[in-house]
Short mmCIF file of C-alpha atoms in Angstrom, two decimals:
data_model
loop_
_atom_site.label_atom_id
_atom_site.label_comp_id
_atom_site.label_asym_id
_atom_site.label_seq_id
_atom_site.Cartn_x
_atom_site.Cartn_y
_atom_site.Cartn_z
CA MET A 1 18.48 18.27 -45.50
CA ILE A 2 16.92 16.39 -42.58
CA TRP A 3 19.08 15.93 -39.52
CA PRO A 4 18.09 12.59 -37.90
CA LEU A 5 18.63 13.53 -34.24
CA VAL A 6 18.14 10.85 -31.61
CA ARG A 7 18.05 10.69 -27.83
CA GLN A 8 21.64 11.68 -27.26
CA PRO A 9 22.91 12.08 -23.69
CA ARG A 10 25.57 14.55 -24.82
CA LEU A 11 22.89 16.77 -26.30
CA PHE A 12 20.59 16.43 -23.26
CA ALA A 13 23.25 17.96 -21.07
CA ARG A 14 23.40 21.18 -23.06
CA GLY A 15 20.89 23.91 -23.63
CA ALA A 16 18.70 26.37 -21.81
CA LEU A 17 18.55 24.24 -18.66
CA THR A 18 22.30 24.19 -18.04
CA SER A 19 25.21 26.60 -18.14
CA THR A 20 27.31 24.15 -20.15
CA PRO A 21 28.29 25.44 -23.63
CA PHE A 22 26.44 23.96 -26.59
CA LEU A 23 28.03 21.08 -28.45
CA PRO A 24 29.73 22.50 -31.56
CA LEU A 25 27.46 22.12 -34.55
CA GLY A 26 29.92 20.07 -36.60
CA GLU A 27 30.54 17.68 -33.71
CA ALA A 28 26.81 17.42 -33.03
CA ARG A 29 26.10 16.49 -36.66
CA ALA A 30 28.88 13.89 -36.67
CA TYR A 31 27.71 12.46 -33.35
CA SER A 32 24.10 12.18 -34.52
CA ALA A 33 25.16 10.42 -37.71
CA ARG A 34 26.80 7.66 -35.65
CA ALA A 35 23.78 7.18 -33.42
CA VAL A 36 20.79 4.92 -33.95
CA PRO A 37 18.26 6.64 -36.25
CA GLY A 38 14.98 7.77 -34.71
CA SER A 39 12.91 10.77 -33.72
CA PRO A 40 14.68 13.25 -31.42
CA SER A 41 13.35 13.79 -27.92
CA VAL A 42 11.87 17.11 -26.88
CA ALA A 43 14.76 17.58 -24.46
CA SER A 44 17.36 17.15 -27.19
CA ILE A 45 15.53 19.57 -29.51
CA LEU A 46 15.29 22.24 -26.82
CA ALA A 47 19.05 21.80 -26.23
CA LEU A 48 19.98 22.43 -29.88
CA PRO A 49 22.48 25.23 -30.55
CA PRO A 50 21.11 28.48 -31.99
CA VAL A 51 20.83 28.71 -35.74
CA SER A 52 23.30 31.25 -37.11
CA GLU A 53 22.06 34.09 -39.27
CA GLY A 54 21.80 32.99 -42.86
CA GLN A 55 22.09 29.32 -41.91
CA GLU A 56 19.48 26.84 -43.10
CA PRO A 57 17.05 25.91 -40.26
CA PHE A 58 17.12 22.41 -38.85
CA HIS A 59 14.42 20.12 -40.23
CA LEU A 60 13.09 17.85 -37.52
CA THR A 61 10.47 15.24 -36.80
CA VAL A 62 9.20 14.94 -33.23
CA LEU A 63 7.00 12.25 -31.72
CA GLY A 64 5.05 13.16 -28.59
CA SER A 65 1.66 13.90 -27.11
CA VAL A 66 -0.32 17.12 -27.12
CA ARG A 67 -0.38 19.03 -23.85
CA THR A 68 -2.27 22.15 -24.90
CA VAL A 69 -3.85 23.66 -28.03
CA ARG A 70 -4.40 27.39 -28.64
CA ASN A 71 -6.27 28.39 -31.77
CA GLN A 72 -6.10 31.85 -33.31
CA LYS A 73 -7.46 33.21 -36.58
CA LYS A 74 -4.31 32.88 -38.65
CA ARG A 75 -2.36 30.23 -36.76
CA SER A 76 -2.53 27.68 -33.97
CA PHE A 77 -0.06 26.85 -31.21
CA VAL A 78 0.41 23.36 -29.82
CA GLU A 79 2.64 22.31 -26.92
CA ILE A 80 4.20 18.87 -27.27
CA GLY A 81 5.72 16.74 -24.49
CA ASP A 82 7.30 13.31 -24.44
CA GLY A 83 8.48 12.82 -20.84
CA SER A 84 12.12 13.69 -21.57
CA THR A 85 11.78 17.13 -19.97
CA ILE A 86 9.26 19.05 -17.93
CA HIS A 87 9.37 21.85 -20.52
CA PRO A 88 7.10 21.63 -23.60
CA LEU A 89 8.08 22.17 -27.22
CA GLN A 90 5.97 24.78 -28.99
CA VAL A 91 4.75 24.03 -32.50
CA VAL A 92 3.22 26.63 -34.84
CA LEU A 93 0.60 25.28 -37.27
CA GLU A 94 -1.90 26.48 -39.80
CA PRO A 95 -5.48 26.23 -38.44
CA GLU A 96 -6.34 23.39 -40.84
CA GLN A 97 -3.35 21.38 -39.59
CA CYS A 98 -4.76 21.53 -36.08
CA ARG A 99 -7.91 19.53 -36.81
CA GLY A 100 -8.22 16.55 -34.46
CA LEU A 101 -5.46 17.74 -32.13
CA THR A 102 -6.65 17.70 -28.52
CA THR A 103 -4.94 17.22 -25.17
CA GLY A 104 -3.54 13.68 -24.94
CA THR A 105 -3.38 13.04 -28.72
CA ALA A 106 -0.24 11.19 -29.82
CA VAL A 107 1.26 12.89 -32.88
CA THR A 108 4.23 12.98 -35.21
CA ILE A 109 5.08 16.48 -36.44
CA SER A 110 7.73 17.40 -38.99
CA GLY A 111 8.92 20.91 -39.65
CA SER A 112 11.70 23.46 -39.36
CA TRP A 113 13.30 24.67 -36.11
CA GLU A 114 13.23 28.46 -36.30
CA ALA A 115 13.73 31.43 -33.99
CA CYS A 116 10.64 32.85 -32.26
CA PRO A 117 9.70 36.52 -32.56
CA PRO A 118 11.28 38.69 -29.83
CA GLY A 119 9.56 38.68 -26.43
CA LYS A 120 8.53 35.05 -26.45
CA GLU A 121 9.35 32.79 -23.48
CA GLN A 122 10.67 30.07 -25.79
CA THR A 123 13.43 31.31 -28.09
CA TYR A 124 12.79 28.72 -30.82
CA GLU A 125 9.72 26.92 -32.09
CA LEU A 126 8.88 24.23 -34.60
CA LYS A 127 7.13 25.49 -37.76
CA ALA A 128 5.01 22.50 -38.74
CA ARG A 129 5.13 21.18 -42.27
CA ASP A 130 3.45 17.80 -41.78
CA VAL A 131 1.21 16.57 -38.95
CA LYS A 132 0.15 12.95 -38.42
CA ILE A 133 -2.18 11.78 -35.68
CA ILE A 134 -0.86 8.47 -34.32
CA GLY A 135 -3.35 7.95 -31.52
CA PRO A 136 -6.42 10.19 -30.99
CA ALA A 137 -7.75 11.09 -27.54
CA ASP A 138 -11.43 11.87 -27.12
CA PRO A 139 -11.56 15.32 -25.45
CA GLU A 140 -14.94 14.48 -23.91
CA THR A 141 -13.63 11.47 -21.96
CA TYR A 142 -9.85 11.93 -21.62
CA PRO A 143 -9.38 12.28 -17.82
CA ILE A 144 -6.41 14.68 -17.86
CA GLN A 145 -7.12 18.16 -19.14
CA LYS A 146 -5.37 21.54 -18.92
CA LYS A 147 -6.64 22.34 -15.44
CA TYR A 148 -5.82 21.59 -11.83
CA HIS A 149 -6.14 17.90 -10.87
CA GLY A 150 -5.76 16.97 -7.21
CA ALA A 151 -3.34 14.25 -6.16
CA GLU A 152 -6.15 12.09 -4.81
CA TYR A 153 -7.92 12.18 -8.18
CA LEU A 154 -4.75 11.35 -10.09
CA ARG A 155 -4.17 8.31 -7.86
CA THR A 156 -7.41 6.86 -9.22
CA ILE A 157 -5.91 6.83 -12.74
CA PRO A 158 -2.29 5.73 -12.14
CA HIS A 159 -2.00 4.39 -15.69
CA LEU A 160 -2.65 7.90 -17.08
CA ARG A 161 -1.14 10.18 -14.44
CA LEU A 162 2.26 8.97 -15.66
CA ARG A 163 1.74 11.31 -18.63
CA THR A 164 1.65 14.46 -16.52
CA PRO A 165 4.92 16.43 -16.68
CA PHE A 166 5.75 16.27 -12.98
CA ASN A 167 5.06 12.54 -12.67
CA ALA A 168 7.24 11.94 -15.72
CA LEU A 169 9.97 13.97 -13.97
CA LEU A 170 9.66 11.80 -10.85
CA ALA A 171 10.13 8.69 -12.99
CA ARG A 172 13.34 10.15 -14.42
CA LEU A 173 14.49 11.08 -10.91
CA ARG A 174 14.08 7.46 -9.82
CA SER A 175 15.97 6.27 -12.89
CA GLN A 176 18.84 8.68 -12.31
CA CYS A 177 19.20 7.79 -8.62
CA ASP A 178 19.13 4.06 -9.42
CA PHE A 179 21.87 4.59 -12.01
CA HIS A 180 24.00 6.67 -9.62
CA LEU A 181 23.68 4.14 -6.80
CA THR A 182 24.66 1.30 -9.12
CA ASN A 183 27.82 3.16 -10.09
CA TYR A 184 28.53 4.22 -6.51
CA PHE A 185 28.43 0.69 -5.13
CA HIS A 186 30.29 -0.71 -8.12
CA ASN A 187 33.11 1.77 -7.53
CA GLN A 188 33.19 0.68 -3.87
CA ASP A 189 33.63 -2.99 -4.95
CA PHE A 190 30.18 -4.08 -3.79
CA VAL A 191 28.44 -7.02 -5.43
CA ARG A 192 24.82 -6.37 -6.44
CA LEU A 193 22.50 -9.29 -5.72
CA HIS A 194 18.95 -10.32 -6.53
CA PRO A 195 17.51 -11.91 -3.37
CA PRO A 196 14.23 -13.86 -3.44
CA ILE A 197 10.82 -12.22 -3.26
CA ILE A 198 9.16 -15.36 -1.85
CA THR A 199 10.50 -16.27 1.59
CA SER A 200 9.84 -18.75 4.37
CA SER A 201 10.21 -16.34 7.30
CA ASP A 202 9.27 -12.89 8.60
CA CYS A 203 12.58 -11.03 8.93
CA GLU A 204 11.30 -8.36 11.29
CA GLY A 205 9.14 -10.70 13.34
CA ALA A 206 6.24 -8.25 13.33
CA GLY A 207 3.81 -10.65 11.63
CA GLU A 208 2.73 -8.09 9.01
CA VAL A 209 3.32 -10.36 6.03
CA PHE A 210 1.41 -11.37 2.91
CA ASN A 211 0.85 -15.11 2.73
CA ILE A 212 1.04 -16.66 -0.72
CA ASP A 213 -0.04 -19.88 -2.38
CA ALA A 214 -1.24 -21.06 -5.76
CA ARG A 215 -4.95 -21.29 -6.43
CA GLN A 216 -5.88 -24.93 -6.02
CA PRO A 217 -7.77 -26.61 -8.88
CA LYS A 218 -10.95 -28.45 -8.12
CA THR A 219 -10.10 -31.97 -6.97
CA THR A 220 -10.79 -34.85 -9.30
CA PHE A 221 -10.54 -37.32 -6.42
CA PRO A 222 -13.74 -36.82 -4.40
CA ASP A 223 -13.22 -40.08 -2.56
CA LYS A 224 -9.97 -38.85 -0.92
CA ASN A 225 -9.81 -36.92 2.31
CA ALA A 226 -9.87 -33.21 1.34
CA ALA A 227 -7.55 -32.09 4.11
CA THR A 228 -4.93 -34.69 3.22
CA TYR A 229 -5.20 -33.79 -0.44
CA ASN A 230 -4.74 -30.06 0.18
CA LYS A 231 -1.73 -30.66 2.41
CA ALA A 232 -0.09 -32.88 -0.18
CA THR A 233 -0.73 -30.50 -3.08
CA GLY A 234 0.00 -27.13 -1.43
CA PHE A 235 2.39 -25.39 -3.81
CA PHE A 236 5.25 -25.08 -1.30
CA ARG A 237 3.84 -27.55 1.26
CA THR A 238 4.56 -25.04 4.07
CA PRO A 239 3.53 -21.38 4.56
CA LYS A 240 5.42 -18.85 2.45
CA TYR A 241 5.36 -15.07 2.34
CA LEU A 242 6.22 -12.03 0.27
CA THR A 243 9.49 -10.68 1.61
CA VAL A 244 9.51 -7.87 4.18
CA SER A 245 13.30 -7.48 3.90
CA SER A 246 16.21 -9.01 1.98
CA GLN A 247 18.56 -8.66 4.94
CA LEU A 248 18.71 -12.31 6.01
CA HIS A 249 19.55 -13.47 2.51
CA LEU A 250 22.16 -10.75 2.06
CA GLU A 251 23.80 -11.97 5.26
CA ALA A 252 24.27 -15.36 3.62
CA PHE A 253 26.19 -13.69 0.79
CA VAL A 254 28.34 -11.40 2.95
CA HIS A 255 30.28 -14.38 4.33
CA GLU A 256 31.69 -14.90 0.84
CA HIS A 257 31.58 -11.54 -0.94
CA GLN A 258 32.32 -9.20 2.02
CA LYS A 259 30.32 -6.24 0.60
CA VAL A 260 26.89 -6.77 -1.00
CA TRP A 261 23.81 -4.70 -1.79
CA THR A 262 20.44 -4.86 -3.46
CA LEU A 263 17.57 -2.61 -4.51
CA SER A 264 14.42 -4.70 -4.60
CA PRO A 265 10.70 -4.63 -3.77
CA THR A 266 9.47 -5.48 -0.28
CA PHE A 267 5.98 -5.97 1.11
CA ARG A 268 4.26 -5.18 4.41
CA ALA A 269 0.66 -6.07 5.23
CA GLU A 270 0.47 -3.07 7.54
CA LYS A 271 -3.00 -1.55 7.77
CA SER A 272 -1.70 2.01 7.84
CA ASP A 273 -3.60 4.59 5.83
CA THR A 274 -1.01 7.37 6.10
CA PRO A 275 1.08 9.40 3.60
CA ARG A 276 4.20 7.56 4.87
CA HIS A 277 3.25 3.95 4.22
CA LEU A 278 2.85 1.61 1.26
CA SER A 279 2.16 -2.10 1.12
CA GLU A 280 4.67 -2.53 -1.70
CA PHE A 281 7.81 -0.41 -1.75
CA TRP A 282 11.48 -0.55 -2.69
CA MET A 283 14.29 -1.07 -0.21
CA LEU A 284 17.98 -0.45 -0.72
CA GLU A 285 19.81 -2.88 1.56
CA ALA A 286 23.52 -3.51 2.08
CA GLU A 287 25.71 -5.74 4.25
CA ILE A 288 29.42 -5.39 4.95
CA ARG A 289 32.00 -7.21 7.04
CA THR A 290 32.80 -4.98 10.00
CA LYS A 291 32.97 -4.84 13.80
CA ARG A 292 32.13 -1.12 13.98
CA LEU A 293 28.68 0.42 13.80
CA ASP A 294 30.34 3.66 12.69
CA ASP A 295 31.45 1.92 9.49
CA VAL A 296 27.83 1.21 8.57
CA MET A 297 26.73 4.76 9.37
CA ASP A 298 29.66 6.15 7.36
CA LEU A 299 28.52 4.10 4.38
CA VAL A 300 24.96 5.45 4.65
CA GLU A 301 26.06 9.07 5.07
CA ASN A 302 28.60 9.03 2.25
CA MET A 303 26.18 7.27 -0.09
CA ILE A 304 23.34 9.76 0.46
CA ARG A 305 25.74 12.70 0.33
CA SER A 306 27.04 11.47 -3.05
CA LEU A 307 23.50 10.97 -4.32
CA VAL A 308 22.40 14.49 -3.34
CA THR A 309 25.54 16.10 -4.78
CA ASP A 310 24.87 14.40 -8.12
CA LEU A 311 21.20 15.43 -8.05
CA LYS A 312 21.96 19.03 -7.15
CA ASN A 313 24.24 19.42 -10.18
CA SER A 314 22.05 17.55 -12.64
CA LYS A 315 19.47 18.58 -15.23
CA ILE A 316 16.79 16.69 -13.29
CA GLY A 317 17.66 18.62 -10.13
CA MET A 318 17.25 21.92 -11.95
CA GLU A 319 13.95 20.76 -13.42
CA LEU A 320 12.71 19.87 -9.93
CA LEU A 321 13.47 23.40 -8.76
CA SER A 322 11.87 24.83 -11.88
CA ALA A 323 8.73 22.75 -11.33
CA LYS A 324 8.48 23.97 -7.74
CA ARG A 325 8.81 27.61 -8.83
CA THR A 326 6.20 27.38 -11.57
CA GLY A 327 3.70 25.38 -9.51
CA GLU A 328 3.91 22.36 -11.80
CA SER A 329 4.00 20.10 -8.72
CA ARG A 330 0.99 21.64 -6.98
CA VAL A 331 -1.10 18.61 -7.93
CA HIS A 332 0.45 16.89 -4.92
CA GLY A 333 -1.84 18.53 -2.44
CA GLY A 334 -0.16 21.81 -1.54
CA LEU A 335 1.89 20.13 1.20
CA ASP A 336 5.02 19.66 -0.91
CA ALA A 337 8.22 21.61 -0.35
CA GLY A 338 8.83 24.69 -2.52
CA ALA A 339 11.96 25.45 -4.53
CA GLU A 340 13.80 27.33 -1.77
CA THR A 341 12.91 24.71 0.83
CA LEU A 342 14.13 22.01 -1.52
CA ARG A 343 17.41 23.81 -2.14
CA ARG A 344 17.99 24.24 1.60
CA ARG A 345 17.11 20.60 2.19
CA TRP A 346 19.71 19.40 -0.32
CA GLN A 347 22.32 21.74 1.09
CA ALA A 348 21.72 20.52 4.66
CA LEU A 349 22.46 16.97 3.56
CA ILE A 350 25.88 17.80 2.14
CA SER A 351 27.11 20.85 4.07
CA LYS A 352 28.36 19.22 7.27
CA PRO A 353 28.67 15.82 9.04
CA TRP A 354 25.49 14.45 10.58
CA PRO A 355 25.38 14.22 14.39
CA ARG A 356 25.21 10.82 16.11
CA VAL A 357 23.46 10.53 19.47
CA THR A 358 22.56 7.50 21.55
CA PHE A 359 18.96 6.64 22.31
CA GLN A 360 19.56 7.59 25.92
CA GLU A 361 20.86 11.03 24.90
CA ALA A 362 17.89 11.51 22.57
CA LEU A 363 15.50 10.48 25.33
CA GLN A 364 17.06 12.95 27.74
CA ARG A 365 16.76 15.72 25.16
CA LEU A 366 13.07 14.93 24.69
CA GLN A 367 12.38 14.84 28.42
CA ASP A 368 14.22 18.12 28.95
CA ALA A 369 12.12 19.73 26.20
CA VAL A 370 8.92 18.55 27.93
CA GLU A 371 10.06 19.79 31.33
CA SER A 372 10.98 23.20 29.92
CA LYS A 373 7.59 23.38 28.19
CA GLN A 374 9.32 23.72 24.84
CA VAL A 375 7.02 21.05 23.41
CA VAL A 376 4.01 18.96 24.37
CA PHE A 377 3.92 15.34 23.16
CA GLN A 378 0.87 13.14 22.87
CA TYR A 379 2.98 10.20 24.04
CA ALA A 380 5.48 10.68 26.84
CA PRO A 381 9.04 9.70 25.82
CA THR A 382 10.01 6.59 27.81
CA GLN A 383 12.82 4.05 27.73
CA SER A 384 10.64 1.01 27.06
CA ALA A 385 8.42 2.49 24.31
CA GLY A 386 11.12 3.57 21.87
CA LEU A 387 10.63 6.74 19.81
CA GLN A 388 7.23 7.71 18.47
CA LEU A 389 6.82 9.66 15.23
CA GLU A 390 6.32 12.93 17.08
CA HIS A 391 9.57 12.34 18.98
CA GLU A 392 11.47 11.66 15.76
CA LYS A 393 10.08 14.83 14.18
CA PHE A 394 11.25 16.92 17.13
CA LEU A 395 14.76 15.43 17.11
CA ALA A 396 15.17 15.80 13.34
CA ALA A 397 13.92 19.40 13.45
CA GLU A 398 16.34 20.23 16.27
CA LEU A 399 19.40 18.36 15.04
CA GLY A 400 18.90 18.12 11.26
CA PRO A 401 19.82 14.76 9.70
CA VAL A 402 20.73 12.70 12.78
CA PHE A 403 21.67 9.12 13.62
CA VAL A 404 20.08 7.78 16.82
CA THR A 405 22.01 4.74 18.06
CA ASP A 406 21.87 2.01 20.71
CA TYR A 407 18.16 1.45 21.22
CA PRO A 408 16.84 -0.82 24.01
CA SER A 409 16.95 -4.43 22.85
CA GLU A 410 13.25 -5.01 23.60
CA VAL A 411 12.12 -2.54 20.90
CA LYS A 412 14.36 -3.97 18.15
CA PRO A 413 14.42 -7.25 16.17
CA PHE A 414 16.15 -10.45 17.32
CA TYR A 415 19.16 -10.37 15.00
CA MET A 416 20.92 -7.28 16.39
CA LEU A 417 24.25 -7.49 18.22
CA PRO A 418 24.26 -6.20 21.82
CA SER A 419 25.97 -2.83 22.25
CA GLY A 420 29.49 -2.60 23.64
CA LYS A 421 32.71 -4.30 22.70
CA ASP A 422 32.19 -7.51 24.69
CA GLY A 423 28.46 -7.66 25.08
CA PRO A 424 25.46 -5.60 26.20
CA PHE A 425 25.78 -2.53 28.34
CA GLU A 426 23.05 -1.30 30.60
CA SER A 427 21.23 1.98 30.04
CA SER A 428 18.88 2.79 32.91
CA GLY A 429 18.40 -0.89 33.54
CA HIS A 430 17.80 -1.77 29.86
CA SER A 431 20.25 -3.67 27.68
CA THR A 432 20.84 -2.05 24.30
CA VAL A 433 21.78 -3.20 20.82
CA ALA A 434 24.30 -1.80 18.33
CA CYS A 435 21.86 -0.22 15.91
CA PHE A 436 20.83 3.12 14.44
CA ASP A 437 17.96 4.93 12.80
CA LEU A 438 18.65 7.85 10.44
CA LEU A 439 16.09 10.61 10.98
CA LEU A 440 15.56 13.33 8.37
CA PRO A 441 13.54 16.48 9.02
CA GLU A 442 9.82 16.09 8.25
CA VAL A 443 9.97 12.50 6.96
CA CYS A 444 11.73 11.09 10.07
CA GLU A 445 13.10 7.53 9.81
CA VAL A 446 14.51 6.75 6.37
CA VAL A 447 17.27 4.25 7.20
CA GLY A 448 17.62 1.58 9.87
CA GLY A 449 20.74 -0.47 10.43
CA SER A 450 22.72 -2.48 12.95
CA LEU A 451 25.55 -4.82 13.61
CA ARG A 452 24.25 -8.39 13.33
CA GLU A 453 24.56 -11.01 16.03
CA HIS A 454 27.19 -13.30 14.48
CA ARG A 455 27.42 -15.84 17.34
CA ALA A 456 25.17 -18.90 17.34
CA GLN A 457 24.46 -19.20 21.06
CA PRO A 458 23.46 -15.56 21.69
CA LEU A 459 21.39 -15.56 18.49
CA ILE A 460 19.39 -18.60 19.61
CA GLN A 461 18.91 -17.02 23.02
CA SER A 462 17.65 -13.79 21.38
CA MET A 463 15.26 -15.80 19.21
CA ARG A 464 13.83 -17.38 22.36
CA GLN A 465 13.40 -13.97 23.97
CA HIS A 466 11.54 -12.76 20.87
CA SER A 467 9.36 -15.91 20.84
CA LEU A 468 10.91 -17.12 17.58
CA HIS A 469 12.49 -20.21 19.17
CA LYS A 470 10.03 -23.05 19.69
CA GLY A 471 12.02 -24.95 22.28
CA SER A 472 11.99 -24.68 26.06
CA GLN A 473 14.68 -22.95 28.09
CA SER A 474 16.32 -26.31 28.87
CA SER A 475 16.48 -27.24 25.19
CA VAL A 476 18.09 -23.88 24.37
CA GLU A 477 20.68 -24.40 27.11
CA ALA A 478 21.38 -27.88 25.81
CA SER A 479 22.01 -26.53 22.32
CA GLU A 480 24.31 -23.84 23.73
CA LYS A 481 26.60 -26.30 25.55
CA ASP A 482 28.25 -27.40 22.34
CA GLU A 483 28.00 -25.31 19.17
CA GLY A 484 29.47 -28.23 17.25
CA SER A 485 26.62 -30.53 18.21
CA SER A 486 23.49 -30.98 16.13
CA PRO A 487 20.42 -30.40 18.32
CA PRO A 488 16.97 -31.20 16.92
CA VAL A 489 16.81 -27.81 15.23
CA ASP A 490 13.95 -28.76 12.94
CA ASP A 491 11.58 -28.49 15.86
CA LEU A 492 13.32 -25.62 17.61
CA LEU A 493 14.26 -23.15 14.89
CA GLY A 494 11.64 -23.80 12.24
CA ASN A 495 12.13 -21.77 9.07
CA LEU A 496 15.10 -19.88 10.55
CA GLU A 497 17.31 -22.94 10.92
CA TRP A 498 19.29 -21.95 7.82
CA TYR A 499 19.88 -18.49 9.32
CA VAL A 500 21.40 -20.01 12.47
CA ASP A 501 23.54 -22.25 10.26
CA LEU A 502 25.30 -19.11 9.01
CA ARG A 503 26.58 -18.67 12.59
CA ARG A 504 27.58 -22.29 13.03
CA TYR A 505 29.90 -22.48 10.04
CA GLY A 506 32.59 -19.82 9.61
CA SER A 507 30.62 -16.84 10.87
CA VAL A 508 32.17 -13.35 10.67
CA PRO A 509 31.25 -10.01 12.30
CA HIS A 510 29.11 -7.93 9.96
CA GLY A 511 26.48 -5.23 9.80
CA GLY A 512 24.16 -3.54 7.36
CA PHE A 513 21.19 -1.28 6.76
CA GLY A 514 17.90 -0.93 4.95
CA LEU A 515 16.87 2.33 3.27
CA GLY A 516 13.34 3.20 2.17
CA PHE A 517 14.07 4.19 -1.43
CA ASP A 518 10.66 5.70 -2.19
CA ARG A 519 10.66 7.73 1.03
CA LEU A 520 14.14 9.09 0.32
CA LEU A 521 13.18 10.06 -3.24
CA GLY A 522 10.12 11.85 -1.89
CA TYR A 523 12.39 13.81 0.44
CA PHE A 524 14.68 14.73 -2.44
CA ALA A 525 11.75 15.79 -4.63
CA GLY A 526 9.80 17.59 -1.91
CA VAL A 527 6.80 15.28 -2.40
CA TYR A 528 4.81 14.92 0.81
CA ASN A 529 2.84 11.75 0.07
CA ILE A 530 4.81 8.58 -0.70
CA ARG A 531 1.89 7.35 -2.82
CA ASP A 532 2.84 9.98 -5.38
CA MET A 533 6.43 8.71 -5.60
CA VAL A 534 5.60 5.32 -7.12
CA ALA A 535 3.88 4.68 -10.42
CA TRP A 536 1.47 2.06 -9.10
CA PRO A 537 0.92 2.65 -5.35
CA ARG A 538 -0.39 -0.30 -3.33
CA TYR A 539 -1.70 0.48 0.12
CA TYR A 540 -4.46 -0.53 2.51
CA HIS A 541 -7.69 -1.12 0.56
CA ARG A 542 -6.11 0.06 -2.71
CA CYS A 543 -4.40 -1.87 -5.50
CA ASP A 544 -5.39 -0.50 -8.92
CA CYS A 545 -4.26 -1.78 -12.31
#
């Protein structure tokens, strides 16, 4: 009798990788009969309950790809994987059944699930009865073989590196964290939104944006002025960009929905060739109605703590630790965290509350460390320069996960609310804004957030100070005399006029944050280079596939 197992979550959660008891055989059979027919995953097969003595073996059909082939005189051994687990399924075949099976070959194998001889690492194996090659792989040209491949090499074949066990595990990690975050925010009564990818403004004001337009067809009107024609037929008529942040659009929603979030791609045309930067990456962003910066930091801390707790107790978390112990992840350059480091890292995120220090306190700590010769920095820590990467690394190493708050206004974007209850307070002659950066050991900044300036007049003044307001000082003052008036904003505010409108009509105090999703996942997984955390990394001078 053939038992048509399928990809069953209740079966995934049981087996050699967990301490949870096996699903009773009768219940498992009944559950599988109700499910959609199909080939079982490798993970579900490895989680099957032991076959009792005298009981008929399970007859299974598995679809996967060949990882390794070992040929002996009387039998051959093939390891099959399908991305559902980092652990392979061992198949025992007759030598003639092994013809054409090479690393990378897609196969369907049917047989009986039987106990291995004593002393084997895997307690059960599949005794093949029928083998069908679905898709051959030429062993002479297939780029991934059973040997060490460096991370840099694998990045040149992103369409194939997805088939390696550790990269498949990272894909499942991303899926699990996405699922957990969706449930977390749903349970907190947040509304998930899908903000636009094409925008008319640069949220951060740094100018590192990708301009977009449609390719113009050759004109069929040679007698017309080319410049006039191009202006009239430009796809959007005015410059547009790939988004660098969804924050401004989320702020439009928060006036109605009170608590909103999104997980969406963002783009930066930053010419940084470092392990920390990508040109296309995913940002988790949220906005809430609040007057307190602590409320925003509490949201970030509780969210990440919940995410790590779920990961630590999950099958994927245990597979990450297993991969680190066995060296499965060594393809990522030897700079990745090991199993014990990873376990300590997770524990540090959930064991105690994270400290919160002001920028001024952080600066004093840095300066004291320099004076005591505890550390030597390439860049001296100063009030006007903000924190450099080396400063963030020192603070995170000393304090663990830490929020640094109230930065000088000149080093932060225009939309942040001044610190203090009734306006800005001075810190060594510098006004500060109600903001924070979350620093994690080794990776440094992962989250940035702030209270938003919700008043029209101060927002316009901040835009002028950041050179985003096109009007003169007198025109700004004229617009500030009466918020109910309608100054010629088309000329003054440009593409941010709609953003100022949010302050003119029923504005409310609010704040939010942006979290680098890929960077956080890399921290969870102990992967040093962010380019190995995304399936198709785009960065300076590189955009394959």
